Amino acid sequence: MTAPESEEAMLARGRASIDRQGMMATLGVELIAVERGRVELALRHDDRFTQQHGFMHAGAVAAVLDSACGYAAYSVMPPDASVLTVTYTINLLAPAAGQRFAVTGSVVRAGRTLVVCRGEAFADGAERPFAAMQATMTALHDRPGISG
Amino acid sequence: MTAPESEEAMLARGRASIDRQGMMATLGVELIAVERGRVELALRHDDRFTQQHGFMHAGAVAAVLDSACGYAAYSVMPPDASVLTVTYTINLLAPAAGQRFAVTGSVVRAGRTLVVCRGEAFADGAERPFAAMQATMTALHDRPGISG
Amino acid sequence: MTAPESEEAMLARGRASIDRQGMMATLGVELIAVERGRVELALRHDDRFTQQHGFMHAGAVAAVLDSACGYAAYSVMPPDASVLTVTYTINLLAPAAGQRFAVTGSVVRAGRTLVVCRGEAFADGAERPFAAMQATMTALHDRPGISG
Amino acid sequence: MTAPESEEAMLARGRASIDRQGMMATLGVELIAVERGRVELALRHDDRFTQQHGFMHAGAVAAVLDSACGYAAYSVMPPDASVLTVTYTINLLAPAAGQRFAVTGSVVRAGRTLVVCRGEAFADGAERPFAAMQATMTALHDRPGISG
């Protein structure tokens, strides 16, 4: 049995994982905070990823919410595990209007092979999310990391 | 009452809409075919949008599936309507391993304000999809286009 | 403009609505508490609604979660509105093993025509839910009540 | 290796499984047809399971759709496996107005531990479904049957 990983180690592990993902690097996603069962990512408005009314495309928001749920699941798994998204449901409650988006992921319940998470995305410090996700993640035990 | 739009007109309208979306242009999405209630888009592998094992990131696939469902819904709406995604569920059945991905969207049923669609993504001519979506879209009647 | 409805009035309105639904009455669902944007229902184990291992069938749990989300949405709507479920996603995290199930519904965000809610079901005072729902409800303004 | 099960054997196995489920028996669900990867169930209108406008409650419809997806998954698994629902998304496209409902389930893709299915419910011979489901099922290998 190993000691629980420190938050500092989880942050370093998460940031290294983001660096290995072309998509997260291209979107400019930052890992802000991580604790056991909960993470916060940040995304900035970028004209390359807009829909036609000039707001961030739901696809970009969904990718970051999916990653937030993935890192939340990852934070309750052994360090050698790999996270895969099985399925998620996203509700788009309002346009992604703003400059900076806080995207949180948290574990609802972790089973033996499946972890269910929830994600929320907030624009510029708003109190109510503009997008909400319920995600089912699974663990692979042969290759560490987040597989998106 | 207006005459039904021709497939040629729908294609032109769809391509103009994709050009107005930074996200779809950045991903290099092409509109391959459209008929009333069904569209096909194409996406190519791009290293900027990968996860860490080098496959296309689920977020890119989801964005294109979401758009395929959006265009399918759009194809059964009046030309002045705008499509918004209310919610979707995506299942990721296998990694997006391949060079070219066909992404289809089709209408399950169109109600007065909501249209339910299904999307599937196929890699390099495979028969079974590697991703499947069930999406709920809504129509706005003040601004034409796909809002993603 | 009307005064906000009291919790007592909301409880009475909710109980009357449950009485009008054959399904909720047959399942023996009770409305325990309601406040603006949040409700709690209770369900008891019943051998008529089991799956083959003797636990309550997911269908019974889903019906009550759906209703909890419906009543939560209803609690933020004008009294003359009617709630319809557009779509929901349910995760079944563990068997419904227990005698009494607390089923909560709460509003994530209410828009003009759509209300997004979350529901959780807990067995016998457990801290972690055994089922979680994300639901999209809509309001009809011609006929009051919950339509399930 | 064993020979593939005959459709007759699958029907007998499915009917025995329905008989062991209090919920399916209480709802009066019938197994109409089964082939590898696809099943059809039937449900009849029953006043005990209505919502307040007198239509069948979405919860009853969801339970039968969930079962149809479960049996479809079951039909592609070894006979000693047990099916569990991980998660599903249901869209309710119209009220369940009718006397007899045909409920189909079919496999989209079967992986090693997860099977993704789609379900549709049709009223009185209608061509368009009034409800659509996308479901993720898993196999347990220690206890045969459908666990709902």
Coordinates of C-alpha atoms in Angstrom, one line a residue:
Chain A
M1 CA 0.0 0.0 0.0
T2 CA 1.2 3.5 -0.9
A3 CA 0.7 6.7 1.0
P4 CA -2.0 9.0 -0.4
E5 CA -0.6 11.4 -3.0
S6 CA -0.1 15.0 -2.0
E7 CA -2.1 17.7 -3.7
E8 CA 1.2 19.1 -5.0
A9 CA 2.1 15.8 -6.6
M10 CA -1.4 15.5 -8.1
L11 CA -1.1 19.0 -9.6
A12 CA 2.3 18.1 -11.1
R13 CA 0.9 14.8 -12.4
G14 CA -2.2 16.6 -13.9
R15 CA -0.2 19.4 -15.5
A16 CA 2.2 16.9 -17.1
S17 CA -0.8 15.0 -18.4
I18 CA -2.3 18.2 -19.9
D19 CA 1.0 18.9 -21.6
R20 CA 0.8 15.5 -23.3
Q21 CA -2.6 16.2 -24.8
G22 CA -2.5 18.2 -28.0
M23 CA -6.2 19.2 -27.6
M24 CA -5.8 20.6 -24.1
A25 CA -2.6 22.5 -25.0
T26 CA -4.2 23.9 -28.2
L27 CA -7.2 25.1 -26.1
G28 CA -4.8 26.6 -23.6
V29 CA -6.4 24.8 -20.6
E30 CA -4.8 25.4 -17.2
L31 CA -5.1 23.1 -14.1
I32 CA -5.9 25.5 -11.3
A33 CA -6.6 23.3 -8.3
V34 CA -6.9 19.6 -7.5
E35 CA -7.8 17.8 -4.4
R36 CA -9.0 14.2 -3.9
G37 CA -12.2 13.9 -5.9
R38 CA -12.3 17.5 -7.2
V39 CA -10.5 19.6 -9.8
E40 CA -10.7 23.0 -11.3
L41 CA -9.5 23.9 -14.8
A42 CA -9.5 27.3 -16.5
L43 CA -10.2 28.2 -20.2
R44 CA -9.9 31.6 -21.9
H45 CA -12.0 32.9 -24.7
D46 CA -10.2 32.2 -28.0
D47 CA -11.5 33.3 -31.5
R48 CA -10.3 30.1 -33.0
F49 CA -12.9 28.1 -31.1
T50 CA -16.1 30.1 -31.5
Q51 CA -19.5 29.4 -32.9
Q52 CA -21.0 31.8 -35.3
H53 CA -22.3 34.3 -32.7
G54 CA -18.8 34.8 -31.4
F55 CA -19.2 32.8 -28.2
M56 CA -16.9 29.8 -27.4
H57 CA -18.2 26.7 -29.2
A58 CA -20.0 24.2 -27.0
G59 CA -17.5 21.6 -28.3
A60 CA -14.6 23.4 -26.6
V61 CA -16.5 23.8 -23.4
A62 CA -17.5 20.1 -23.5
A63 CA -13.9 19.0 -24.1
V64 CA -12.8 20.9 -21.0
L65 CA -15.7 19.7 -18.9
D66 CA -14.9 16.1 -20.0
S67 CA -11.3 16.7 -19.0
A68 CA -12.3 18.1 -15.6
C69 CA -14.4 15.0 -14.9
G70 CA -11.5 12.9 -16.1
Y71 CA -9.0 14.5 -13.7
A72 CA -11.5 14.3 -10.9
A73 CA -11.8 10.5 -11.5
Y74 CA -8.0 10.3 -11.9
S75 CA -7.5 11.9 -8.5
V76 CA -9.2 9.0 -6.8
M77 CA -7.4 6.3 -8.8
P78 CA -4.0 4.7 -8.2
P79 CA -1.2 6.7 -10.0
D80 CA -0.6 4.0 -12.6
A81 CA -4.2 4.0 -13.8
S82 CA -5.4 5.6 -17.0
V83 CA -8.8 7.3 -17.3
L84 CA -11.1 6.8 -20.3
T85 CA -14.5 8.5 -20.8
V86 CA -17.3 5.9 -21.3
T87 CA -20.1 8.4 -21.8
Y88 CA -21.2 11.9 -20.7
T89 CA -24.3 14.0 -20.9
I90 CA -23.9 17.8 -21.2
N91 CA -26.5 20.5 -20.8
L92 CA -25.8 23.8 -22.3
L93 CA -27.7 26.3 -20.2
A94 CA -26.6 29.6 -21.7
P95 CA -23.9 30.7 -24.2
A96 CA -20.3 30.7 -23.1
A97 CA -20.2 34.5 -22.9
G98 CA -17.1 35.8 -21.1
Q99 CA -13.4 36.0 -21.1
R100 CA -12.5 33.4 -18.5
F101 CA -14.2 30.1 -17.7
A102 CA -13.8 28.1 -14.6
V103 CA -14.5 24.4 -15.2
T104 CA -14.9 22.1 -12.2
G105 CA -15.1 18.3 -12.0
S106 CA -16.1 16.3 -9.0
V107 CA -16.6 12.6 -8.2
V108 CA -20.2 11.6 -7.3
R109 CA -19.2 8.0 -6.6
A110 CA -16.3 5.7 -7.4
G111 CA -16.9 2.1 -8.0
R112 CA -14.5 -0.7 -8.8
T113 CA -14.2 0.0 -12.5
L114 CA -16.5 3.0 -13.1
V115 CA -16.4 6.5 -11.6
V116 CA -19.3 8.8 -12.0
C117 CA -18.5 12.6 -12.0
R118 CA -20.2 15.9 -12.4
G119 CA -18.8 18.9 -14.1
E120 CA -19.9 22.6 -14.2
A121 CA -18.6 25.5 -16.2
F122 CA -18.9 29.1 -15.0
A123 CA -18.2 32.4 -17.0
D124 CA -16.3 35.3 -15.4
G125 CA -17.1 34.5 -11.8
A126 CA -20.8 33.9 -12.3
E127 CA -22.6 31.9 -9.5
R128 CA -24.7 29.7 -11.8
P129 CA -23.1 27.4 -14.3
F130 CA -23.7 27.9 -18.0
A131 CA -23.0 24.2 -18.7
A132 CA -23.4 21.0 -16.6
M133 CA -22.1 17.5 -17.2
Q134 CA -22.7 14.1 -15.8
A135 CA -19.9 11.7 -16.9
T136 CA -19.0 8.0 -16.5
M137 CA -15.3 7.3 -16.6
T138 CA -13.5 4.0 -16.5
A139 CA -10.0 3.1 -15.4
L140 CA -7.4 1.2 -17.4
H141 CA -4.5 -0.2 -15.4
D142 CA -1.8 -0.6 -18.0
R143 CA -1.1 2.9 -19.1
P144 CA -1.1 6.0 -16.9
G145 CA -2.8 9.2 -18.0
I146 CA -6.0 10.8 -19.2
S147 CA -7.0 9.5 -22.6
G148 CA -9.8 12.0 -23.4
Chain B
M1 CA -45.7 28.8 -47.2
T2 CA -42.5 28.4 -49.1
A3 CA -41.3 25.6 -51.4
P4 CA -39.0 23.0 -49.8
E5 CA -35.4 23.9 -50.0
S6 CA -33.3 22.0 -52.6
E7 CA -30.4 19.8 -51.4
E8 CA -28.1 22.1 -53.3
A9 CA -29.4 25.1 -51.4
M10 CA -29.1 23.2 -48.1
L11 CA -25.5 22.3 -48.9
A12 CA -24.6 26.0 -49.7
R13 CA -26.4 27.2 -46.6
G14 CA -24.6 24.6 -44.4
R15 CA -21.2 25.4 -45.9
A16 CA -21.7 29.1 -45.3
S17 CA -22.7 28.3 -41.7
I18 CA -19.5 26.2 -41.1
D19 CA -17.4 29.0 -42.5
R20 CA -18.9 31.4 -39.9
Q21 CA -17.9 29.0 -37.0
G22 CA -14.3 29.4 -35.9
M23 CA -14.4 26.0 -34.3
M24 CA -15.5 24.1 -37.3
A25 CA -13.1 25.9 -39.6
T26 CA -10.2 25.3 -37.1
L27 CA -11.1 21.6 -37.0
G28 CA -11.2 21.5 -40.8
V29 CA -14.7 20.0 -40.9
E30 CA -16.3 19.5 -44.3
L31 CA -20.0 19.1 -45.1
I32 CA -20.2 16.1 -47.4
A33 CA -23.9 15.5 -47.9
V34 CA -27.2 16.8 -46.7
E35 CA -30.8 15.7 -47.2
R36 CA -33.9 16.5 -45.3
G37 CA -33.3 15.1 -41.8
R38 CA -29.8 13.7 -42.4
V39 CA -26.3 15.1 -42.9
E40 CA -22.8 13.8 -43.2
L41 CA -19.7 15.7 -42.2
A42 CA -16.0 14.7 -42.5
L43 CA -13.1 15.3 -40.1
R44 CA -9.4 14.5 -40.7
H45 CA -6.9 13.4 -38.1
D46 CA -5.0 16.5 -36.9
D47 CA -2.1 16.4 -34.3
R48 CA -3.3 19.7 -32.7
F49 CA -6.5 17.9 -31.5
T50 CA -5.2 14.7 -30.0
Q51 CA -5.3 13.1 -26.6
Q52 CA -2.1 11.7 -25.1
H53 CA -2.1 8.4 -26.9
G54 CA -2.1 10.2 -30.2
F55 CA -5.8 9.6 -31.2
M56 CA -8.2 12.4 -31.9
H57 CA -9.5 13.8 -28.7
A58 CA -13.1 12.9 -27.8
G59 CA -13.7 16.6 -27.5
A60 CA -13.1 17.1 -31.2
V61 CA -15.2 14.2 -32.1
A62 CA -18.0 15.4 -29.8
A63 CA -17.9 18.8 -31.4
V64 CA -18.3 17.4 -34.9
L65 CA -21.1 15.0 -33.8
D66 CA -22.9 17.9 -32.1
S67 CA -22.6 19.9 -35.3
A68 CA -23.8 16.9 -37.4
C69 CA -26.9 16.7 -35.2
G70 CA -27.3 20.5 -35.4
Y71 CA -27.2 20.5 -39.2
A72 CA -29.7 17.5 -39.3
A73 CA -32.1 19.5 -37.1
Y74 CA -31.5 22.7 -39.2
S75 CA -32.4 20.7 -42.4
V76 CA -36.0 20.2 -41.1
M77 CA -36.4 23.8 -39.9
P78 CA -37.4 26.9 -41.8
P79 CA -34.4 28.7 -43.4
D80 CA -34.7 31.7 -41.0
A81 CA -34.4 29.5 -37.9
S82 CA -31.3 29.1 -35.7
V83 CA -30.3 25.8 -34.0
L84 CA -29.1 25.6 -30.4
T85 CA -28.0 22.4 -28.7
V86 CA -30.0 21.9 -25.5
T87 CA -28.2 18.7 -24.3
Y88 CA -26.5 15.7 -25.8
T89 CA -25.3 12.3 -24.6
I90 CA -22.2 10.8 -26.2
N91 CA -20.9 7.3 -25.9
L92 CA -17.2 6.8 -26.8
L93 CA -17.1 3.2 -28.0
A94 CA -13.5 3.0 -29.1
P95 CA -10.6 5.4 -29.7
A96 CA -10.8 7.7 -32.7
A97 CA -8.1 5.7 -34.5
G98 CA -7.8 6.6 -38.2
Q99 CA -7.1 9.3 -40.8
R100 CA -10.6 10.2 -41.9
F101 CA -13.8 10.2 -39.9
A102 CA -17.3 10.2 -41.3
V103 CA -19.8 11.8 -38.9
T104 CA -23.5 11.5 -39.5
G105 CA -26.5 13.2 -37.9
S106 CA -30.1 12.3 -38.4
V107 CA -33.4 13.4 -37.0
V108 CA -35.3 11.0 -34.8
R109 CA -38.3 13.2 -34.4
A110 CA -39.0 16.9 -34.8
G111 CA -41.5 18.5 -32.4
R112 CA -42.7 22.1 -32.4
T113 CA -39.7 23.5 -30.5
L114 CA -37.4 20.6 -29.9
V115 CA -35.7 18.2 -32.4
V116 CA -34.1 15.0 -31.2
C117 CA -31.3 13.7 -33.3
R118 CA -28.8 10.8 -33.4
G119 CA -25.2 11.0 -34.5
E120 CA -22.6 8.4 -35.3
A121 CA -18.9 8.7 -36.1
F122 CA -17.0 6.1 -38.2
A123 CA -13.3 5.7 -38.7
D124 CA -11.8 5.1 -42.2
G125 CA -14.8 3.3 -43.6
A126 CA -15.6 1.0 -40.6
E127 CA -19.0 -0.4 -40.4
R128 CA -19.5 0.0 -36.7
P129 CA -19.4 3.5 -35.2
F130 CA -16.7 4.4 -32.6
A131 CA -18.9 7.1 -31.1
A132 CA -22.7 7.6 -30.8
M133 CA -24.7 10.6 -29.8
Q134 CA -28.3 11.3 -28.8
A135 CA -29.0 15.1 -28.9
T136 CA -31.8 17.5 -28.2
M137 CA -31.7 20.7 -30.3
T138 CA -34.0 23.7 -30.2
A139 CA -34.9 26.3 -32.7
L140 CA -34.6 30.1 -32.3
H141 CA -36.5 32.0 -34.9
D142 CA -34.8 35.4 -34.7
R143 CA -31.3 34.6 -36.0
P144 CA -30.4 32.1 -38.7
G145 CA -27.6 29.6 -38.3
I146 CA -26.1 27.0 -36.1
S147 CA -25.0 28.2 -32.8
G148 CA -23.0 25.3 -31.5
Chain C
M1 CA -47.2 39.9 -10.1
T2 CA -48.1 37.4 -7.4
A3 CA -46.5 36.9 -4.0
P4 CA -44.1 33.9 -3.8
E5 CA -45.9 30.7 -2.8
S6 CA -45.3 29.5 0.7
E7 CA -43.6 26.2 1.3
E8 CA -46.9 24.9 2.9
A9 CA -48.8 25.8 -0.3
M10 CA -46.1 24.2 -2.4
L11 CA -46.3 21.0 -0.3
A12 CA -50.1 20.9 -0.7
R13 CA -49.9 21.5 -4.4
G14 CA -47.2 18.8 -4.8
R15 CA -49.2 16.2 -2.8
A16 CA -52.3 16.9 -4.8
S17 CA -50.3 16.4 -8.0
I18 CA -48.9 13.1 -6.7
D19 CA -52.4 11.9 -5.9
R20 CA -53.4 12.6 -9.5
Q21 CA -50.6 10.3 -10.9
G22 CA -51.4 6.6 -10.9
M23 CA -47.8 5.7 -11.1
M24 CA -46.6 7.7 -8.1
A25 CA -49.6 6.5 -6.0
T26 CA -48.9 2.9 -7.1
L27 CA -45.3 3.2 -6.1
G28 CA -46.3 4.7 -2.8
V29 CA -44.2 7.9 -3.2
E30 CA -44.3 10.5 -0.5
L31 CA -43.5 14.2 -0.8
I32 CA -41.3 14.8 2.3
A33 CA -40.1 18.4 1.8
V34 CA -40.1 21.2 -0.8
E35 CA -38.5 24.5 -1.0
R36 CA -37.9 26.8 -3.9
G37 CA -35.7 24.8 -6.3
R38 CA -35.4 21.7 -4.2
V39 CA -37.6 18.7 -3.2
E40 CA -37.3 15.5 -1.3
L41 CA -39.4 12.4 -2.0
A42 CA -39.4 9.0 -0.3
L43 CA -39.9 5.6 -1.7
R44 CA -40.2 2.3 0.2
H45 CA -39.0 -1.2 -0.9
D46 CA -41.9 -3.0 -2.5
D47 CA -41.7 -6.6 -3.9
R48 CA -43.9 -5.7 -6.8
F49 CA -41.2 -3.5 -8.2
T50 CA -38.1 -5.5 -7.9
Q51 CA -35.5 -6.9 -10.4
Q52 CA -34.5 -10.5 -10.2
H53 CA -32.0 -10.2 -7.4
G54 CA -34.7 -8.7 -5.2
F55 CA -33.6 -5.1 -5.2
M56 CA -35.9 -2.3 -6.3
H57 CA -35.9 -2.1 -10.1
A58 CA -34.0 0.8 -11.7
G59 CA -37.2 1.7 -13.5
A60 CA -38.9 2.5 -10.2
V61 CA -35.9 4.5 -8.9
A62 CA -35.7 6.4 -12.2
A63 CA -39.5 7.2 -12.1
V64 CA -39.1 8.7 -8.7
L65 CA -35.9 10.6 -9.5
D66 CA -37.7 11.9 -12.6
S67 CA -40.6 13.1 -10.5
A68 CA -38.2 14.7 -7.9
C69 CA -36.6 16.7 -10.7
G70 CA -40.1 17.5 -12.1
Y71 CA -41.2 18.9 -8.7
A72 CA -38.0 20.8 -8.3
A73 CA -38.6 22.5 -11.7
Y74 CA -42.3 23.0 -10.8
S75 CA -41.3 24.8 -7.6
V76 CA -39.6 27.6 -9.6
M77 CA -42.5 28.0 -12.1
P78 CA -45.7 29.9 -11.9
P79 CA -48.5 27.9 -10.2
D80 CA -50.4 27.6 -13.5
A81 CA -47.5 25.9 -15.3
S82 CA -47.2 22.2 -16.2
V83 CA -43.9 20.4 -16.2
L84 CA -42.9 17.9 -18.8
T85 CA -39.7 15.9 -18.9
V86 CA -37.8 16.5 -22.1
T87 CA -34.9 14.1 -21.4
Y88 CA -32.8 12.8 -18.5
T89 CA -29.7 10.8 -18.0
I90 CA -29.5 8.4 -15.0
N91 CA -26.4 6.7 -13.6
L92 CA -27.1 3.6 -11.6
L93 CA -24.1 3.5 -9.1
A94 CA -25.1 0.6 -7.0
P95 CA -28.2 -1.7 -6.4
A96 CA -31.2 -0.1 -4.7
A97 CA -30.5 -2.1 -1.6
G98 CA -32.5 -0.9 1.4
Q99 CA -35.9 -0.4 2.9
R100 CA -36.4 3.4 2.5
F101 CA -35.0 5.6 -0.2
A102 CA -34.6 9.4 -0.1
V103 CA -34.9 10.9 -3.5
T104 CA -33.9 14.5 -4.0
G105 CA -34.3 16.9 -6.9
S106 CA -32.8 20.3 -7.3
V107 CA -32.7 23.0 -9.9
V108 CA -29.3 23.7 -11.6
R109 CA -30.5 26.6 -13.7
A110 CA -33.9 27.7 -14.9
G111 CA -34.2 29.3 -18.3
R112 CA -37.2 30.8 -20.0
T113 CA -38.6 27.5 -21.2
L114 CA -36.2 24.8 -20.0
V115 CA -35.2 24.0 -16.5
V116 CA -32.2 21.7 -15.8
C117 CA -32.2 19.7 -12.6
R118 CA -30.2 17.1 -10.8
G119 CA -31.5 14.2 -8.7
E120 CA -29.9 11.8 -6.3
A121 CA -31.3 8.7 -4.6
F122 CA -30.0 7.5 -1.2
A123 CA -30.6 4.2 0.5
D124 CA -31.4 4.0 4.3
G125 CA -29.5 7.2 5.2
A126 CA -26.3 6.5 3.2
E127 CA -24.1 9.5 2.5
R128 CA -23.3 8.6 -1.1
P129 CA -26.2 8.3 -3.7
F130 CA -26.8 5.0 -5.4
A131 CA -28.3 6.8 -8.4
A132 CA -27.8 10.2 -10.0
M133 CA -29.8 12.0 -12.6
Q134 CA -29.4 15.1 -14.8
A135 CA -32.7 16.1 -16.3
T136 CA -34.1 18.7 -18.7
M137 CA -37.7 19.8 -18.0
T138 CA -39.9 22.1 -19.9
A139 CA -42.9 24.2 -18.9
L140 CA -46.3 24.2 -20.5
H141 CA -48.5 27.1 -19.6
D142 CA -51.9 25.8 -20.4
R143 CA -52.4 23.0 -17.9
P144 CA -51.1 22.9 -14.4
G145 CA -49.4 19.8 -12.9
I146 CA -46.6 17.4 -13.4
S147 CA -47.0 15.2 -16.5
G148 CA -44.2 12.7 -15.9
Chain D
M1 CA -16.5 -22.8 -27.5
T2 CA -20.2 -23.3 -27.6
A3 CA -22.6 -23.1 -30.5
P4 CA -24.5 -19.9 -30.9
E5 CA -27.8 -20.0 -29.0
S6 CA -31.0 -20.4 -31.1
E7 CA -33.6 -17.7 -31.2
E8 CA -36.0 -20.1 -29.5
A9 CA -33.6 -20.6 -26.7
M10 CA -33.0 -16.9 -26.4
L11 CA -36.8 -16.3 -26.2
A12 CA -37.2 -18.9 -23.5
R13 CA -34.2 -17.6 -21.5
G14 CA -35.6 -14.0 -21.9
R15 CA -39.1 -15.0 -20.8
A16 CA -37.8 -16.8 -17.8
S17 CA -35.8 -13.7 -16.9
I18 CA -38.9 -11.4 -17.2
D19 CA -40.8 -13.8 -14.9
R20 CA -38.1 -13.4 -12.3
Q21 CA -38.5 -9.6 -12.3
G22 CA -41.3 -8.3 -10.2
M23 CA -41.3 -5.0 -12.0
M24 CA -41.6 -6.5 -15.5
A25 CA -44.3 -8.9 -14.4
T26 CA -46.2 -6.1 -12.6
L27 CA -46.0 -3.9 -15.7
G28 CA -47.3 -6.9 -17.8
V29 CA -44.3 -6.8 -20.2
E30 CA -44.2 -9.4 -23.0
L31 CA -41.1 -10.5 -24.9
I32 CA -42.2 -10.5 -28.5
A33 CA -39.1 -11.3 -30.5
V34 CA -35.4 -11.7 -30.0
E35 CA -32.5 -12.1 -32.4
R36 CA -28.8 -11.6 -31.9
G37 CA -28.4 -7.9 -31.0
R38 CA -32.1 -7.0 -31.1
V39 CA -35.2 -7.5 -29.1
E40 CA -38.8 -6.3 -29.1
L41 CA -41.0 -6.1 -26.0
A42 CA -44.7 -5.1 -25.7
L43 CA -46.4 -3.1 -23.0
R44 CA -50.1 -2.3 -22.7
H45 CA -51.8 0.8 -21.3
D46 CA -52.6 0.3 -17.6
D47 CA -54.3 2.9 -15.4
R48 CA -52.1 1.9 -12.4
F49 CA -49.1 3.4 -14.2
T50 CA -50.3 6.7 -15.6
Q51 CA -49.4 10.3 -15.1
Q52 CA -52.0 12.9 -14.4
H53 CA -53.2 13.4 -17.9
G54 CA -54.0 9.7 -18.1
F55 CA -51.1 8.7 -20.4
M56 CA -48.6 6.0 -19.4
H57 CA -46.0 7.5 -17.0
A58 CA -42.6 8.1 -18.5
G59 CA -41.2 6.0 -15.7
A60 CA -43.0 2.9 -17.0
V61 CA -41.9 3.5 -20.5
A62 CA -38.3 4.1 -19.4
A63 CA -38.3 0.9 -17.4
V64 CA -39.4 -1.1 -20.4
L65 CA -36.9 0.6 -22.8
D66 CA -34.2 0.0 -20.2
S67 CA -35.2 -3.7 -20.2
A68 CA -35.3 -3.9 -24.0
C69 CA -31.7 -2.5 -24.1
G70 CA -30.8 -5.0 -21.4
Y71 CA -32.1 -8.0 -23.3
A72 CA -30.4 -6.8 -26.5
A73 CA -27.1 -6.6 -24.7
Y74 CA -27.9 -10.0 -23.1
S75 CA -28.4 -11.5 -26.5
V76 CA -24.8 -10.9 -27.5
M77 CA -23.3 -12.2 -24.2
P78 CA -22.5 -15.7 -23.1
P79 CA -25.5 -17.4 -21.4
D80 CA -23.9 -17.3 -18.0
A81 CA -23.5 -13.5 -18.0
S82 CA -25.7 -11.0 -16.1
V83 CA -26.5 -7.6 -17.5
L84 CA -26.5 -4.4 -15.4
T85 CA -27.5 -0.9 -16.6
V86 CA -24.6 1.5 -16.1
T87 CA -26.4 4.6 -17.4
Y88 CA -29.0 5.6 -20.0
T89 CA -30.4 8.7 -21.5
I90 CA -34.0 8.9 -22.5
N91 CA -35.8 11.5 -24.7
L92 CA -39.5 11.7 -24.3
L93 CA -40.7 12.9 -27.7
A94 CA -44.5 12.8 -27.2
P95 CA -46.9 11.4 -24.6
A96 CA -47.3 7.7 -24.4
A97 CA -50.8 7.9 -25.9
G98 CA -52.1 4.5 -27.1
Q99 CA -53.2 1.1 -26.0
R100 CA -50.2 -1.0 -27.0
F101 CA -46.6 0.0 -27.1
A102 CA -43.8 -1.7 -29.0
V103 CA -40.5 -1.3 -27.4
T104 CA -37.3 -2.2 -29.2
G105 CA -33.7 -2.5 -28.1
S106 CA -30.7 -3.0 -30.3
V107 CA -26.9 -3.2 -29.8
V108 CA -24.9 -0.3 -31.3
R109 CA -21.6 -1.8 -30.4
A110 CA -20.4 -4.4 -27.9
G111 CA -17.0 -4.0 -26.2
R112 CA -15.3 -6.3 -23.8
T113 CA -17.1 -5.2 -20.7
L114 CA -19.5 -2.5 -21.9
V115 CA -22.3 -2.8 -24.5
V116 CA -24.0 0.3 -25.9
C117 CA -27.6 0.0 -27.0
R118 CA -30.4 2.0 -28.4
G119 CA -34.1 1.7 -27.6
E120 CA -37.2 3.1 -29.2
A121 CA -40.9 3.0 -28.1
F122 CA -43.8 3.2 -30.6
A123 CA -47.5 3.7 -29.9
D124 CA -50.1 1.6 -31.7
G125 CA -48.2 1.0 -34.8
A126 CA -46.9 4.5 -35.3
E127 CA -43.8 4.9 -37.6
R128 CA -42.0 7.5 -35.4
P129 CA -41.0 6.6 -31.8
F130 CA -42.5 8.6 -28.9
A131 CA -39.4 7.8 -26.8
A132 CA -35.7 7.1 -27.6
M133 CA -33.0 5.8 -25.4
Q134 CA -29.2 5.4 -25.5
A135 CA -28.0 3.0 -22.9
T136 CA -24.7 1.7 -21.6
M137 CA -24.9 -1.8 -20.1
T138 CA -22.2 -3.9 -18.5
A139 CA -21.8 -7.7 -18.0
L140 CA -21.3 -9.5 -14.8
H141 CA -20.0 -13.0 -15.2
D142 CA -21.0 -14.6 -11.9
R143 CA -24.8 -14.5 -11.9
P144 CA -26.9 -15.0 -15.0
G145 CA -29.9 -12.7 -15.8
I146 CA -31.0 -9.2 -16.2
S147 CA -30.7 -7.1 -13.1
G148 CA -32.5 -4.0 -14.2

